[in-house]
Amino acid sequence: LLATLVEATCSAAGLDGVLLNANTAPGWAMALIFAFEAAFLACYMVEPPRFAATKPVVGKESSAVPPMPWARLVAVWIVVFVTPINVGCWDVHTAFLAEQEWGMTVVH
């Protein structure tokens, strides 16, 4: 639904450039939405409080800090940021390639 609206808006506005036209505009819109989502998550995501790995001994301060789960963070980063941006870029690239190489167009 959003892609149709963006495509119709670009067609009505007469945007017919090489980089931004009615075929590539939905992909650019998706990339902007995903970038906004990434910025929103980076600004407003709050880390939950950490739990102590061991019970502290009364009268003795504990300096044990649990290790950072880097493997999990990398997996989440790929799912939340890299995958949506990659999908949006492939959408733009596919529409551009179909228009340039095969002469296909979505807008009549």
Coordinates of C-alpha atoms in Angstrom, one line a residue:
L1 CA 0.0 0.0 0.0
L2 CA 2.8 2.4 0.9
A3 CA 4.7 1.5 -2.2
T4 CA 1.7 2.2 -4.4
L5 CA 1.2 5.6 -2.8
V6 CA 4.9 6.6 -3.1
E7 CA 5.0 5.4 -6.7
A8 CA 1.8 7.4 -7.6
T9 CA 3.2 10.5 -5.9
C10 CA 6.5 10.3 -7.9
S11 CA 4.6 9.8 -11.1
A12 CA 2.3 12.7 -10.4
A13 CA 5.3 14.9 -9.4
G14 CA 7.2 14.0 -12.6
L15 CA 10.2 12.5 -10.9
D16 CA 11.9 10.6 -13.7
G17 CA 15.6 10.6 -12.7
V18 CA 18.1 7.8 -12.9
L19 CA 18.4 7.4 -9.1
L20 CA 14.9 8.5 -8.0
N21 CA 11.9 7.7 -10.1
A22 CA 8.6 5.9 -9.7
N23 CA 10.2 2.5 -9.8
T24 CA 12.9 3.1 -7.2
A25 CA 11.0 5.5 -4.9
P26 CA 9.3 2.7 -2.9
G27 CA 12.7 1.1 -2.1
W28 CA 14.1 4.5 -1.1
A29 CA 11.0 5.0 1.1
M30 CA 11.6 1.7 2.8
A31 CA 15.3 2.5 3.3
L32 CA 14.4 5.8 5.0
I33 CA 11.8 4.1 7.2
F34 CA 14.3 1.5 8.3
A35 CA 16.9 4.2 8.9
F36 CA 14.4 6.1 11.1
E37 CA 13.6 2.9 12.9
A38 CA 17.3 2.3 13.6
A39 CA 17.8 5.9 14.9
F40 CA 14.7 5.6 17.0
L41 CA 15.9 2.3 18.6
A42 CA 19.4 3.7 19.1
C43 CA 18.1 6.7 20.9
Y44 CA 15.2 5.2 23.0
M45 CA 16.2 1.6 23.7
V46 CA 17.0 1.2 27.4
E47 CA 19.2 -1.7 28.6
P48 CA 17.6 -3.8 31.3
P49 CA 19.4 -3.8 34.7
R50 CA 22.2 -6.4 35.1
F51 CA 21.9 -9.1 37.6
A52 CA 24.8 -10.1 39.8
A53 CA 26.5 -13.3 38.7
T54 CA 27.0 -14.3 42.3
K55 CA 25.5 -13.3 45.6
P56 CA 27.6 -10.6 47.3
V57 CA 29.2 -11.4 50.6
V58 CA 28.2 -9.1 53.4
G59 CA 31.0 -6.7 54.2
K60 CA 32.9 -7.4 51.0
E61 CA 32.4 -5.5 47.8
S62 CA 32.0 -7.6 44.6
S63 CA 33.6 -6.4 41.4
A64 CA 32.4 -9.3 39.3
V65 CA 30.8 -8.0 36.1
P66 CA 29.2 -10.5 33.8
P67 CA 30.9 -10.6 30.4
M68 CA 29.2 -8.8 27.5
P69 CA 27.3 -11.2 25.2
W70 CA 29.0 -10.1 22.0
A71 CA 27.7 -13.0 19.8
R72 CA 24.1 -12.2 20.8
L73 CA 24.6 -8.5 20.2
V74 CA 26.0 -9.1 16.7
A75 CA 23.1 -11.3 15.8
V76 CA 20.6 -8.7 17.0
W77 CA 22.4 -6.0 15.1
I78 CA 22.3 -8.0 11.9
V79 CA 18.6 -8.7 12.3
V80 CA 17.6 -5.2 13.3
F81 CA 19.8 -3.0 11.1
V82 CA 21.7 -4.8 8.3
T83 CA 18.9 -7.1 7.0
P84 CA 16.2 -4.4 6.4
I85 CA 18.7 -2.0 4.9
N86 CA 20.0 -4.7 2.6
V87 CA 16.4 -5.7 1.5
G88 CA 15.6 -2.0 0.7
C89 CA 18.8 -1.6 -1.3
W90 CA 18.1 -4.8 -3.3
D91 CA 14.6 -3.5 -4.0
V92 CA 16.1 -0.3 -5.5
H93 CA 18.8 -2.2 -7.4
T94 CA 16.3 -4.7 -8.9
A95 CA 13.9 -2.0 -10.1
F96 CA 16.8 0.0 -11.6
L97 CA 18.3 -3.1 -13.3
A98 CA 14.9 -4.2 -14.7
E99 CA 14.4 -0.7 -16.1
Q100 CA 17.8 -0.2 -17.6
E101 CA 18.6 -3.7 -18.9
W102 CA 15.2 -5.2 -19.9
G103 CA 13.2 -2.0 -20.5
M104 CA 10.6 -3.0 -18.0
T105 CA 8.6 -0.4 -16.2
V106 CA 6.0 -0.6 -13.4
V107 CA 4.3 2.7 -14.3
H108 CA 2.3 2.9 -17.5

